[in-house]
């Protein structure tokens, strides 16, 4: 079935990061004039219908063709879609060598953005920390230092004694909604 589709990775600058062909912001496919996107929240392909609102429609200049093989690699590597940061109370704490308070992550899917922080009860829960920092929503914002998934997992082990907290489960019911 993959042979019927043309695949596109979405790249380009956002307020938070420069998305590249190696680490795009989303994955789209087209068959004839029917467009679908890979939901980075439930890991399934969803069609775009006129009555549905897709919050992050790509601009034409952001669509970069990729092979079916590369699309399958991107689809299989769930961590490529997630951004992680160590969360500090403020920049002064970071400069003074204070430990971070937690880890925050962002999944920016075409239908919505899911910002989460790791909570003391060993689960991911909603956070405004990423918006606070990158959109200047408050005057007293935290300080974030970007991490890769393995660094985030190691930090969560150090802070909370858990391992595997960065795993993105195939069963969406195991993740926070």
XYZ file of N, CA, C and O in Angstrom:
708
model
N 0.810 -1.192 0.000
C 0.000 0.000 0.000
C 0.856 1.260 0.000
O 0.454 2.271 -0.526
N 2.046 1.193 0.573
C 2.904 2.362 0.642
C 3.276 2.848 -0.753
O 3.541 4.019 -0.950
N 3.268 1.965 -1.764
C 3.597 2.358 -3.116
C 2.571 3.296 -3.724
O 2.834 3.968 -4.704
N 1.371 3.365 -3.177
C 0.310 4.227 -3.675
C 0.461 5.660 -3.194
O -0.233 6.537 -3.672
N 1.312 5.897 -2.243
C 1.426 7.199 -1.612
C 2.705 7.915 -2.010
O 3.737 7.289 -2.249
N 2.625 9.241 -2.002
C 3.793 10.102 -2.003
C 3.928 10.576 -0.566
O 2.934 10.962 0.051
N 5.148 10.561 -0.024
C 5.371 10.952 1.367
C 6.139 12.267 1.430
O 7.000 12.536 0.582
N 5.824 13.056 2.471
C 6.451 14.360 2.652
C 6.788 14.574 4.120
O 5.952 14.353 4.995
N 8.010 15.015 4.371
C 8.418 15.432 5.709
C 8.282 16.950 5.750
O 8.605 17.631 4.781
N 7.807 17.460 6.878
C 7.627 18.898 7.028
C 8.800 19.460 7.813
O 9.117 18.985 8.901
N 9.455 20.456 7.226
C 10.596 21.103 7.865
C 10.340 22.601 7.943
O 9.379 23.106 7.384
N 11.205 23.276 8.619
C 11.105 24.730 8.674
C 11.259 25.240 10.083
O 11.195 24.479 11.050
N 11.451 26.531 10.213
C 11.622 27.120 11.540
C 10.292 27.284 12.256
O 9.257 27.459 11.630
N 10.342 27.161 13.564
C 9.217 27.511 14.419
C 9.801 28.378 15.524
O 10.995 28.642 15.540
N 8.963 28.751 16.449
C 9.461 29.565 17.559
C 10.470 28.810 18.405
O 11.279 29.412 19.094
N 10.437 27.477 18.355
C 11.270 26.692 19.261
C 12.448 25.992 18.622
O 13.444 25.753 19.266
N 12.324 25.596 17.381
C 13.383 24.772 16.810
C 13.351 24.847 15.298
O 12.321 25.131 14.701
N 14.468 24.549 14.700
C 14.536 24.419 13.265
C 14.337 22.943 12.950
O 15.135 22.107 13.369
N 13.265 22.636 12.262
C 13.008 21.256 11.880
C 13.725 20.975 10.568
O 13.749 21.806 9.671
N 14.327 19.794 10.494
C 15.132 19.415 9.337
C 14.562 18.147 8.724
O 13.657 17.526 9.278
N 15.122 17.743 7.591
C 14.667 16.502 6.972
C 15.013 15.297 7.847
O 14.331 14.292 7.810
N 16.086 15.391 8.648
C 16.426 14.314 9.582
C 15.500 14.306 10.791
O 15.264 13.264 11.389
N 15.041 15.500 11.169
C 14.169 15.625 12.335
C 13.024 16.590 11.992
O 13.006 17.735 12.430
N 12.064 16.105 11.181
C 10.968 16.967 10.739
C 9.930 17.194 11.825
O 9.950 16.537 12.870
N 9.022 18.119 11.572
C 7.962 18.384 12.554
C 6.771 17.461 12.354
O 6.018 17.220 13.289
N 6.570 16.954 11.135
C 5.458 16.030 10.901
C 5.684 15.266 9.612
O 6.574 15.589 8.821
N 4.860 14.239 9.416
C 4.952 13.381 8.242
C 3.579 13.317 7.594
O 2.580 13.054 8.272
N 3.548 13.573 6.298
C 2.309 13.589 5.531
C 2.433 12.634 4.358
O 3.539 12.332 3.901
N 1.276 12.171 3.862
C 1.271 11.364 2.655
C 0.065 11.751 1.808
O -0.936 12.253 2.320
N 0.223 11.500 0.500
C -0.834 11.861 -0.435
C -1.040 10.729 -1.420
O -0.082 10.146 -1.917
N -2.298 10.428 -1.678
C -2.688 9.503 -2.730
C -3.710 10.246 -3.568
O -4.775 10.630 -3.064
N -3.371 10.475 -4.825
C -4.163 11.366 -5.683
C -4.226 12.718 -4.988
O -3.208 13.305 -4.700
N -5.395 13.199 -4.665
C -5.509 14.483 -3.967
C -5.928 14.316 -2.512
O -6.292 15.281 -1.851
N -5.877 13.094 -1.983
C -6.248 12.816 -0.603
C -5.004 12.880 0.285
O -4.065 12.107 0.093
N -5.035 13.797 1.247
C -3.917 13.985 2.158
C -4.197 13.331 3.497
O -5.322 13.364 3.988
N -3.142 12.740 4.091
C -3.202 12.167 5.436
C -1.946 12.596 6.186
O -0.901 12.842 5.582
N -2.070 12.661 7.509
C -0.917 12.979 8.347
C -0.761 11.893 9.396
O -1.724 11.254 9.802
N 0.483 11.695 9.835
C 0.756 10.770 10.920
C 0.519 11.515 12.219
O 1.191 12.510 12.501
N -0.459 11.064 13.002
C -0.697 11.675 14.304
C 0.430 11.272 15.230
O 0.710 10.081 15.401
N 1.065 12.245 15.825
C 2.158 11.982 16.752
C 1.636 11.823 18.169
O 2.404 11.758 19.115
N 0.307 11.751 18.290
C -0.332 11.534 19.584
C -0.878 10.117 19.695
O -0.739 9.475 20.722
N -1.505 9.617 18.625
C -2.011 8.238 18.687
C -1.311 7.314 17.688
O -1.652 6.160 17.561
N -0.318 7.821 16.956
C 0.539 7.065 16.050
C -0.238 6.357 14.945
O 0.096 5.253 14.548
N -1.267 7.014 14.433
C -2.021 6.458 13.311
C -2.124 7.512 12.212
O -1.944 8.709 12.456
N -2.418 7.038 11.006
C -2.619 7.946 9.881
C -4.049 8.452 9.911
O -4.983 7.693 10.103
N -4.207 9.763 9.730
C -5.520 10.401 9.751
C -5.714 11.206 8.478
O -4.810 11.947 8.061
N -6.902 11.077 7.892
C -7.210 11.851 6.698
C -7.573 13.276 7.046
O -8.063 13.557 8.138
N -7.314 14.166 6.123
C -7.682 15.562 6.296
C -8.998 15.768 5.572
O -9.090 15.561 4.368
N -10.009 16.149 6.327
C -11.332 16.400 5.768
C -11.642 17.875 5.933
O -11.182 18.521 6.866
N -12.435 18.398 5.044
C -12.736 19.836 5.059
C -13.340 20.280 6.381
O -13.045 21.362 6.871
N -14.166 19.434 6.995
C -14.835 19.837 8.237
C -13.945 19.689 9.473
O -14.276 20.162 10.544
N -12.807 19.035 9.330
C -11.902 18.871 10.461
C -10.919 20.025 10.521
O -10.515 20.569 9.503
N -10.538 20.372 11.710
C -9.526 21.403 11.867
C -8.194 20.742 12.199
O -8.050 20.088 13.217
N -7.250 20.902 11.296
C -5.879 20.488 11.548
C -5.137 21.769 11.886
O -5.045 22.679 11.069
N -4.643 21.859 13.091
C -4.052 23.110 13.576
C -2.773 23.500 12.863
O -2.489 24.666 12.705
N -1.994 22.516 12.445
C -0.689 22.815 11.873
C -0.592 22.281 10.445
O 0.099 21.315 10.183
N -1.313 22.922 9.537
C -1.200 22.563 8.128
C 0.137 23.075 7.603
O 0.506 24.225 7.836
N 0.869 22.231 6.890
C 2.171 22.682 6.380
C 2.003 23.628 5.197
O 1.035 23.544 4.445
N 2.959 24.534 5.060
C 3.022 25.381 3.871
C 3.738 24.586 2.784
O 4.561 23.710 3.072
N 3.449 24.891 1.544
C 4.027 24.167 0.412
C 5.552 24.132 0.490
O 6.164 23.090 0.257
N 6.168 25.243 0.868
C 7.636 25.293 0.913
C 8.226 24.458 2.058
O 9.433 24.203 2.082
N 7.397 24.018 2.991
C 7.872 23.183 4.096
C 7.776 21.688 3.782
O 8.324 20.867 4.514
N 7.070 21.313 2.712
C 6.895 19.913 2.339
C 8.088 19.436 1.508
O 8.381 20.002 0.456
N 8.762 18.418 2.021
C 9.913 17.851 1.319
C 9.640 16.381 1.030
O 9.412 15.600 1.964
N 9.654 15.991 -0.254
C 9.394 14.589 -0.592
C 10.414 13.664 0.061
O 11.601 13.985 0.125
N 9.924 12.541 0.576
C 10.800 11.497 1.108
C 10.347 10.171 0.510
O 9.190 10.014 0.119
N 11.249 9.231 0.453
C 10.922 7.905 -0.085
C 10.007 7.162 0.879
O 9.926 7.492 2.077
N 9.330 6.149 0.370
C 8.482 5.312 1.224
C 9.330 4.659 2.316
O 8.878 4.532 3.460
N 10.570 4.282 1.986
C 11.452 3.678 2.982
C 11.784 4.674 4.089
O 11.728 4.347 5.268
N 12.121 5.916 3.710
C 12.442 6.931 4.721
C 11.210 7.257 5.559
O 11.311 7.436 6.778
N 10.048 7.309 4.926
C 8.807 7.557 5.665
C 8.569 6.452 6.688
O 8.187 6.727 7.829
N 8.827 5.202 6.297
C 8.656 4.078 7.232
C 9.648 4.186 8.389
O 9.294 3.885 9.540
N 10.885 4.609 8.109
C 11.882 4.801 9.174
C 11.429 5.889 10.147
O 11.531 5.726 11.362
N 10.940 7.011 9.608
C 10.464 8.096 10.463
C 9.265 7.663 11.294
O 9.166 7.980 12.480
N 8.360 6.934 10.668
C 7.172 6.458 11.381
C 7.549 5.506 12.516
O 6.947 5.531 13.595
N 8.565 4.700 12.304
C 8.974 3.714 13.305
C 9.758 4.329 14.466
O 9.755 3.793 15.573
N 10.428 5.455 14.228
C 11.264 6.081 15.254
C 10.478 7.180 15.964
O 10.575 8.352 15.628
N 9.714 6.810 16.948
C 8.852 7.779 17.615
C 9.614 8.896 18.313
O 9.121 10.003 18.438
N 10.834 8.631 18.743
C 11.594 9.653 19.470
C 12.019 10.820 18.577
O 12.269 11.915 19.070
N 12.086 10.607 17.265
C 12.489 11.685 16.371
C 11.488 12.850 16.425
O 11.839 13.986 16.141
N 10.277 12.585 16.846
C 9.222 13.596 16.861
C 9.115 14.349 18.186
O 8.359 15.304 18.293
N 9.827 13.902 19.204
C 9.660 14.461 20.540
C 10.871 15.310 20.901
O 12.012 14.919 20.658
N 10.617 16.451 21.515
C 11.682 17.317 22.031
C 11.625 17.261 23.555
O 10.541 17.320 24.141
N 12.797 17.140 24.179
C 12.903 17.074 25.641
C 13.774 18.218 26.146
O 14.731 18.618 25.476
N 13.473 18.693 27.354
C 14.288 19.713 28.020
C 14.395 19.405 29.511
O 13.432 18.955 30.128
N 15.563 19.698 30.073
C 15.705 19.727 31.528
C 15.080 21.040 31.985
O 15.327 22.089 31.389
N 14.263 20.976 33.021
C 13.518 22.139 33.524
C 14.176 22.648 34.808
O 14.260 21.919 35.800
N 14.660 23.890 34.766
C 15.249 24.540 35.940
C 14.306 25.637 36.409
O 13.562 26.212 35.610
N 14.357 25.947 37.685
C 13.507 27.017 38.224
C 13.743 28.304 37.448
O 12.808 28.993 37.048
N 15.015 28.622 37.212
C 15.361 29.812 36.428
C 16.800 29.672 35.946
O 17.505 28.724 36.309
N 17.239 30.607 35.131
C 18.590 30.538 34.577
C 19.659 30.632 35.661
O 20.721 30.006 35.565
N 19.390 31.387 36.704
C 20.353 31.520 37.803
C 20.624 30.164 38.459
O 21.773 29.828 38.751
N 19.574 29.377 38.698
C 19.767 28.036 39.260
C 20.632 27.180 38.342
O 21.507 26.444 38.800
N 20.381 27.264 37.039
C 21.170 26.505 36.076
C 22.633 26.942 36.142
O 23.531 26.108 36.208
N 22.882 28.248 36.147
C 24.256 28.773 36.192
C 24.958 28.408 37.501
O 26.167 28.190 37.512
N 24.195 28.339 38.602
C 24.767 27.990 39.910
C 24.978 26.486 40.078
O 25.435 26.041 41.122
N 24.616 25.699 39.075
C 24.805 24.250 39.144
C 23.735 23.520 39.918
O 23.919 22.347 40.271
N 22.623 24.190 40.194
C 21.505 23.520 40.866
C 20.945 22.444 39.935
O 20.956 22.608 38.714
N 20.437 21.357 40.479
C 19.858 20.330 39.603
C 18.520 20.797 39.020
O 17.831 21.632 39.618
N 18.157 20.272 37.860
C 16.847 20.605 37.308
C 15.738 20.023 38.183
O 15.979 19.103 38.978
N 14.540 20.555 38.036
C 13.417 20.071 38.836
C 12.713 18.883 38.191
O 12.171 18.038 38.877
N 12.722 18.829 36.854
C 12.067 17.750 36.130
C 12.493 17.794 34.671
O 13.403 18.530 34.293
N 11.818 17.011 33.858
C 12.011 17.010 32.407
C 10.669 17.372 31.789
O 9.622 16.916 32.252
N 10.712 18.208 30.758
C 9.506 18.533 30.001
C 9.696 18.051 28.571
O 10.838 17.885 28.107
N 8.587 17.787 27.892
C 8.665 17.336 26.503
C 7.540 17.957 25.687
O 6.525 18.377 26.232
N 7.768 17.991 24.377
C 6.759 18.491 23.447
C 6.602 17.512 22.301
O 7.576 17.067 21.719
N 5.333 17.192 22.018
C 4.968 16.478 20.798
C 4.071 17.424 20.006
O 2.980 17.750 20.446
N 4.563 17.889 18.871
C 3.811 18.832 18.040
C 3.226 18.050 16.879
O 3.856 17.861 15.851
N 2.003 17.596 17.051
C 1.319 16.830 16.030
C 0.466 17.766 15.183
O 0.075 18.841 15.659
N 0.150 17.405 13.949
C -0.669 18.294 13.127
C -1.996 18.709 13.769
O -2.475 19.808 13.537
N -2.561 17.850 14.613
C -3.859 18.203 15.208
C -3.755 19.016 16.496
O -4.681 19.723 16.859
N -2.648 18.916 17.199
C -2.448 19.739 18.389
C -1.048 19.506 18.953
O -0.379 18.538 18.621
N -0.650 20.404 19.823
C 0.632 20.284 20.506
C 0.371 19.778 21.913
O -0.538 20.259 22.592
N 1.169 18.807 22.326
C 1.047 18.249 23.664
C 2.345 18.543 24.420
O 3.394 17.983 24.107
N 2.277 19.474 25.372
C 3.405 19.805 26.238
C 3.188 19.134 27.580
O 2.128 19.299 28.185
N 4.205 18.403 28.043
C 4.078 17.646 29.285
C 5.332 17.796 30.135
O 6.421 18.010 29.610
N 5.148 17.653 31.430
C 6.277 17.570 32.351
C 6.146 16.265 33.115
O 5.038 15.767 33.334
N 7.299 15.729 33.527
C 7.255 14.505 34.304
C 6.929 14.882 35.736
O 7.561 15.750 36.321
N 5.918 14.223 36.275
C 5.382 14.547 37.592
C 5.964 13.620 38.661
O 6.423 12.524 38.361
N 5.859 14.043 39.899
C 6.385 13.267 41.027
C 5.695 11.922 41.178
O 6.256 11.009 41.770
N 4.478 11.776 40.635
C 3.787 10.485 40.738
C 4.103 9.571 39.548
O 3.331 8.686 39.201
N 5.268 9.792 38.944
C 5.797 8.947 37.866
C 4.908 8.886 36.634
O 4.712 7.826 36.042
N 4.381 10.032 36.241
C 3.612 10.091 35.006
C 3.848 11.444 34.342
O 4.339 12.372 34.965
N 3.514 11.514 33.066
C 3.594 12.760 32.323
C 2.270 13.494 32.468
O 1.206 12.890 32.341
N 2.335 14.792 32.743
C 1.131 15.604 32.868
C 1.306 16.927 32.140
O 2.422 17.330 31.814
N 0.215 17.617 31.880
C 0.275 18.877 31.127
C 1.150 19.919 31.816
O 1.243 19.963 33.038
N 1.781 20.755 31.006
C 2.604 21.862 31.517
C 2.505 23.057 30.595
O 2.256 22.904 29.398
N 2.709 24.235 31.155
C 2.813 25.460 30.373
C 4.260 25.942 30.310
O 4.538 26.988 29.734
N 5.191 25.206 30.894
C 6.581 25.648 31.000
C 7.190 25.962 29.637
O 7.920 26.948 29.488
N 6.916 25.144 28.640
C 7.514 25.358 27.318
C 6.954 26.632 26.698
O 7.695 27.443 26.147
N 5.660 26.823 26.805
C 5.058 28.060 26.306
C 5.572 29.273 27.073
O 5.835 30.323 26.480
N 5.692 29.135 28.383
C 6.185 30.251 29.194
C 7.552 30.719 28.705
O 7.802 31.913 28.573
N 8.434 29.781 28.425
C 9.794 30.120 28.014
C 9.837 30.645 26.584
O 10.418 31.689 26.307
N 9.233 29.919 25.669
C 9.400 30.225 24.260
C 8.428 31.263 23.721
O 8.634 31.763 22.619
N 7.412 31.578 24.466
C 6.479 32.604 24.017
C 6.388 33.755 25.008
O 5.547 34.633 24.851
N 7.243 33.748 26.028
C 7.285 34.838 26.984
C 5.959 35.089 27.677
O 5.559 36.226 27.889
N 5.281 34.000 28.049
C 3.940 34.120 28.621
C 3.932 34.707 30.031
O 2.925 35.211 30.455
N 5.021 34.611 30.748
C 5.077 35.178 32.094
C 6.381 35.936 32.246
O 7.276 35.836 31.412
N 6.519 36.666 33.319
C 7.773 37.373 33.552
C 8.721 36.534 34.410
O 9.879 36.880 34.569
N 8.236 35.444 34.961
C 9.026 34.592 35.850
C 9.074 33.178 35.264
O 8.496 32.252 35.801
N 9.744 33.048 34.125
C 9.729 31.761 33.457
C 10.894 30.877 33.873
O 11.934 31.364 34.289
N 10.696 29.575 33.710
C 11.771 28.636 34.022
C 12.852 28.698 32.941
O 12.705 29.395 31.940
N 13.901 27.935 33.157
C 14.984 27.846 32.188
C 15.023 26.409 31.687
O 14.989 25.464 32.476
N 15.081 26.227 30.358
C 15.066 24.897 29.756
C 16.357 24.648 28.988
O 16.831 25.524 28.266
N 16.897 23.439 29.148
C 18.081 23.009 28.418
C 17.699 21.767 27.632
O 17.259 20.761 28.214
N 17.836 21.836 26.289
C 17.396 20.722 25.450
C 18.241 19.475 25.683
O 19.456 19.544 25.883
N 17.561 18.329 25.670
C 18.170 17.015 25.870
C 17.729 16.083 24.753
O 16.660 16.279 24.169
N 18.499 15.031 24.508
C 17.982 13.973 23.646
C 17.230 12.979 24.535
O 17.232 13.100 25.770
N 16.577 12.001 23.932
C 15.728 11.071 24.692
C 16.521 10.283 25.735
O 16.050 10.100 26.864
N 17.725 9.835 25.399
C 18.488 9.050 26.380
C 18.981 9.931 27.532
O 19.005 9.485 28.681
N 19.348 11.176 27.251
C 19.729 12.095 28.325
C 18.529 12.388 29.228
O 18.662 12.451 30.452
N 17.355 12.560 28.607
C 16.138 12.809 29.389
C 15.823 11.612 30.276
O 15.481 11.762 31.454
N 15.958 10.413 29.734
C 15.684 9.210 30.516
C 16.665 9.079 31.684
O 16.267 8.752 32.803
N 17.943 9.355 31.431
C 18.953 9.285 32.501
C 18.666 10.323 33.585
O 18.776 10.029 34.785
N 18.267 11.521 33.184
C 17.938 12.563 34.157
C 16.713 12.175 34.981
O 16.694 12.358 36.205
N 15.716 11.594 34.336
C 14.531 11.150 35.076
C 14.878 10.041 36.060
O 14.308 9.964 37.150
N 15.842 9.204 35.691
C 16.295 8.171 36.627
C 16.962 8.820 37.837
O 16.703 8.449 38.982
N 17.812 9.822 37.577
C 18.495 10.515 38.672
C 17.513 11.261 39.579
O 17.657 11.248 40.802
N 16.538 11.917 38.980
C 15.605 12.742 39.758
C 14.515 11.943 40.458
O 14.126 12.262 41.579
N 13.994 10.918 39.753
C 12.815 10.213 40.268
C 13.010 8.705 40.461
O 12.104 8.026 40.930
N 14.187 8.193 40.037
C 14.447 6.767 40.190
C 13.687 5.890 39.211
O 13.532 4.698 39.444
N 13.210 6.454 38.114
C 12.458 5.673 37.130
C 13.303 5.476 35.875
O 14.171 6.285 35.562
N 13.034 4.403 35.170
C 13.671 4.169 33.872
C 12.575 3.929 32.847
O 11.486 3.459 33.182
N 12.881 4.256 31.622
C 11.922 4.035 30.544
C 10.802 5.057 30.475
O 9.834 4.861 29.745
N 10.919 6.162 31.180
C 9.840 7.161 31.195
C 9.700 7.883 29.862
O 8.655 8.474 29.594
N 10.713 7.830 29.027
C 10.614 8.490 27.727
C 10.052 7.575 26.649
O 9.873 8.010 25.511
N 9.786 6.328 26.994
C 9.208 5.413 26.005
C 7.851 5.942 25.559
O 7.070 6.447 26.356
N 7.581 5.828 24.281
C 6.299 6.248 23.714
C 5.559 4.982 23.322
O 5.912 4.306 22.365
N 4.565 4.659 24.073
C 3.887 3.376 23.960
C 3.049 3.278 22.705
O 2.448 4.238 22.256
N 2.958 2.064 22.177
C 2.091 1.800 21.030
C 0.632 1.942 21.441
O -0.206 2.371 20.677
N 0.323 1.581 22.674
C -1.034 1.700 23.188
C -1.208 3.105 23.750
O -0.664 3.431 24.793
N -1.977 3.929 23.060
C -2.095 5.328 23.471
C -2.708 5.466 24.860
O -2.555 6.495 25.502
N -3.397 4.447 25.364
C -4.002 4.529 26.702
C -2.959 4.518 27.803
O -3.241 4.884 28.923
N -1.741 4.122 27.469
C -0.674 4.110 28.465
C -0.050 5.490 28.625
O 0.699 5.719 29.546
N -0.343 6.383 27.696
C 0.211 7.735 27.766
C -0.818 8.675 28.340
O -1.995 8.413 28.334
N -0.346 9.802 28.819
C -1.281 10.804 29.318
C -2.025 11.417 28.152
O -1.528 11.484 27.051
N -3.223 11.821 28.382
C -4.036 12.406 27.307
C -4.024 13.888 27.420
O -4.170 14.522 28.344
